[in-house]
PDB file of C-alpha atoms in Angstrom:
ATOM      1  CA  UNK A1239       0.000   0.000   0.000  1.00  0.00           C
ATOM      2  CA  UNK A1240       1.122   3.584  -0.570  1.00  0.00           C
ATOM      3  CA  UNK A1241       2.790   5.190   2.424  1.00  0.00           C
ATOM      4  CA  UNK A1242       1.032   8.580   2.494  1.00  0.00           C
ATOM      5  CA  UNK A1243      -2.535   9.794   2.114  1.00  0.00           C
ATOM      6  CA  UNK A1244      -1.572  11.683  -1.044  1.00  0.00           C
ATOM      7  CA  UNK A1245       0.045   8.603  -2.558  1.00  0.00           C
ATOM      8  CA  UNK A1246      -3.004   6.548  -1.622  1.00  0.00           C
ATOM      9  CA  UNK A1247      -5.310   9.108  -3.253  1.00  0.00           C
ATOM     10  CA  UNK A1248      -3.276   8.660  -6.455  1.00  0.00           C
ATOM     11  CA  UNK A1249      -3.452   4.863  -6.105  1.00  0.00           C
ATOM     12  CA  UNK A1250      -7.191   4.651  -5.347  1.00  0.00           C
ATOM     13  CA  UNK A1251      -8.515   5.151  -8.923  1.00  0.00           C
ATOM     14  CA  UNK A1252      -6.343   2.243 -10.087  1.00  0.00           C
ATOM     15  CA  UNK A1253      -8.020  -0.269  -7.769  1.00  0.00           C
ATOM     16  CA  UNK A1254     -10.217  -2.403 -10.050  1.00  0.00           C
ATOM     17  CA  UNK A1255     -13.377  -2.228  -7.943  1.00  0.00           C
ATOM     18  CA  UNK A1256     -13.046   1.543  -7.601  1.00  0.00           C
ATOM     19  CA  UNK A1257     -12.403   2.019 -11.311  1.00  0.00           C
ATOM     20  CA  UNK A1258     -15.430  -0.115 -12.190  1.00  0.00           C
ATOM     21  CA  UNK A1259     -17.661   1.707  -9.690  1.00  0.00           C
ATOM     22  CA  UNK A1260     -16.458   5.084 -10.966  1.00  0.00           C
ATOM     23  CA  UNK A1261     -17.218   4.082 -14.558  1.00  0.00           C
ATOM     24  CA  UNK A1262     -20.709   2.919 -13.561  1.00  0.00           C
ATOM     25  CA  UNK A1263     -21.316   6.195 -11.743  1.00  0.00           C
ATOM     26  CA  UNK A1264     -20.158   8.309 -14.683  1.00  0.00           C
ATOM     27  CA  UNK A1265     -22.340   6.313 -17.079  1.00  0.00           C
ATOM     28  CA  UNK A1266     -25.372   6.727 -14.803  1.00  0.00           C
ATOM     29  CA  UNK A1267     -24.751  10.492 -14.576  1.00  0.00           C
ATOM     30  CA  UNK A1268     -24.493  10.813 -18.367  1.00  0.00           C
ATOM     31  CA  UNK A1269     -27.649   8.788 -18.932  1.00  0.00           C
ATOM     32  CA  UNK A1270     -29.570  10.902 -16.401  1.00  0.00           C
ATOM     33  CA  UNK A1271     -28.346  14.092 -18.060  1.00  0.00           C
ATOM     34  CA  UNK A1272     -29.416  12.796 -21.473  1.00  0.00           C
ATOM     35  CA  UNK A1273     -32.884  11.963 -20.168  1.00  0.00           C
ATOM     36  CA  UNK A1274     -33.170  15.399 -18.551  1.00  0.00           C
ATOM     37  CA  UNK A1275     -32.443  16.949 -21.950  1.00  0.00           C
ATOM     38  CA  UNK A1276     -35.087  14.750 -23.560  1.00  0.00           C
ATOM     39  CA  UNK A1277     -37.630  15.942 -21.010  1.00  0.00           C
ATOM     40  CA  UNK A1278     -36.717  19.567 -21.728  1.00  0.00           C
ATOM     41  CA  UNK A1279     -37.480  18.867 -25.399  1.00  0.00           C
ATOM     42  CA  UNK A1280     -40.752  17.225 -24.459  1.00  0.00           C
ATOM     43  CA  UNK A1281     -39.855  13.714 -25.553  1.00  0.00           C
ATOM     44  CA  UNK A1282     -38.785  12.152 -22.261  1.00  0.00           C
ATOM     45  CA  UNK A1283     -40.655  10.339 -19.531  1.00  0.00           C
ATOM     46  CA  UNK A1284     -40.724  11.434 -15.920  1.00  0.00           C
ATOM     47  CA  UNK A1285     -40.703   7.809 -14.773  1.00  0.00           C
ATOM     48  CA  UNK A1286     -37.581   7.107 -16.832  1.00  0.00           C
ATOM     49  CA  UNK A1287     -35.909  10.170 -15.330  1.00  0.00           C
ATOM     50  CA  UNK A1288     -36.809   9.043 -11.810  1.00  0.00           C
ATOM     51  CA  UNK A1289     -35.276   5.662 -12.540  1.00  0.00           C
ATOM     52  CA  UNK A1290     -32.134   7.258 -13.973  1.00  0.00           C
ATOM     53  CA  UNK A1291     -31.741   9.495 -10.921  1.00  0.00           C
ATOM     54  CA  UNK A1292     -32.090   6.467  -8.655  1.00  0.00           C
ATOM     55  CA  UNK A1293     -29.399   4.687 -10.667  1.00  0.00           C
ATOM     56  CA  UNK A1294     -27.108   7.684 -10.118  1.00  0.00           C
ATOM     57  CA  UNK A1295     -27.676   7.500  -6.358  1.00  0.00           C
ATOM     58  CA  UNK A1296     -27.079   3.740  -6.290  1.00  0.00           C
ATOM     59  CA  UNK A1297     -23.920   4.083  -8.391  1.00  0.00           C
ATOM     60  CA  UNK A1298     -22.606   6.871  -6.143  1.00  0.00           C
ATOM     61  CA  UNK A1299     -23.186   4.730  -3.064  1.00  0.00           C
ATOM     62  CA  UNK A1300     -21.384   1.814  -4.729  1.00  0.00           C
ATOM     63  CA  UNK A1301     -18.466   4.111  -5.584  1.00  0.00           C
ATOM     64  CA  UNK A1302     -18.264   5.421  -2.020  1.00  0.00           C
ATOM     65  CA  UNK A1303     -18.325   1.854  -0.696  1.00  0.00           C
ATOM     66  CA  UNK A1304     -15.650   0.687  -3.131  1.00  0.00           C
ATOM     67  CA  UNK A1305     -13.407   3.590  -2.129  1.00  0.00           C
ATOM     68  CA  UNK A1306     -13.950   2.865   1.558  1.00  0.00           C
ATOM     69  CA  UNK A1307     -13.203  -0.843   1.108  1.00  0.00           C
ATOM     70  CA  UNK A1308     -10.059  -0.036  -0.872  1.00  0.00           C
ATOM     71  CA  UNK A1309      -8.793   2.013   2.046  1.00  0.00           C
ATOM     72  CA  UNK A1310      -9.257  -0.794   4.581  1.00  0.00           C
TER      73      UNK A1310
END
């Protein structure tokens, strides 16, 4: 493990579970943003947006958990 907090912060994104969780979170954020734009244009569904926002929250929680577990 890296010896300092700064070195660990640099190491953290390279941990496989963290990298995967971060990618899932970024994808969920992009999908939610796309759906928000569709709603602004009048072609999106509120239920789909609610689902996308929930996926963002779930992905963020998974990312936080992965980062915490990588530190232990």
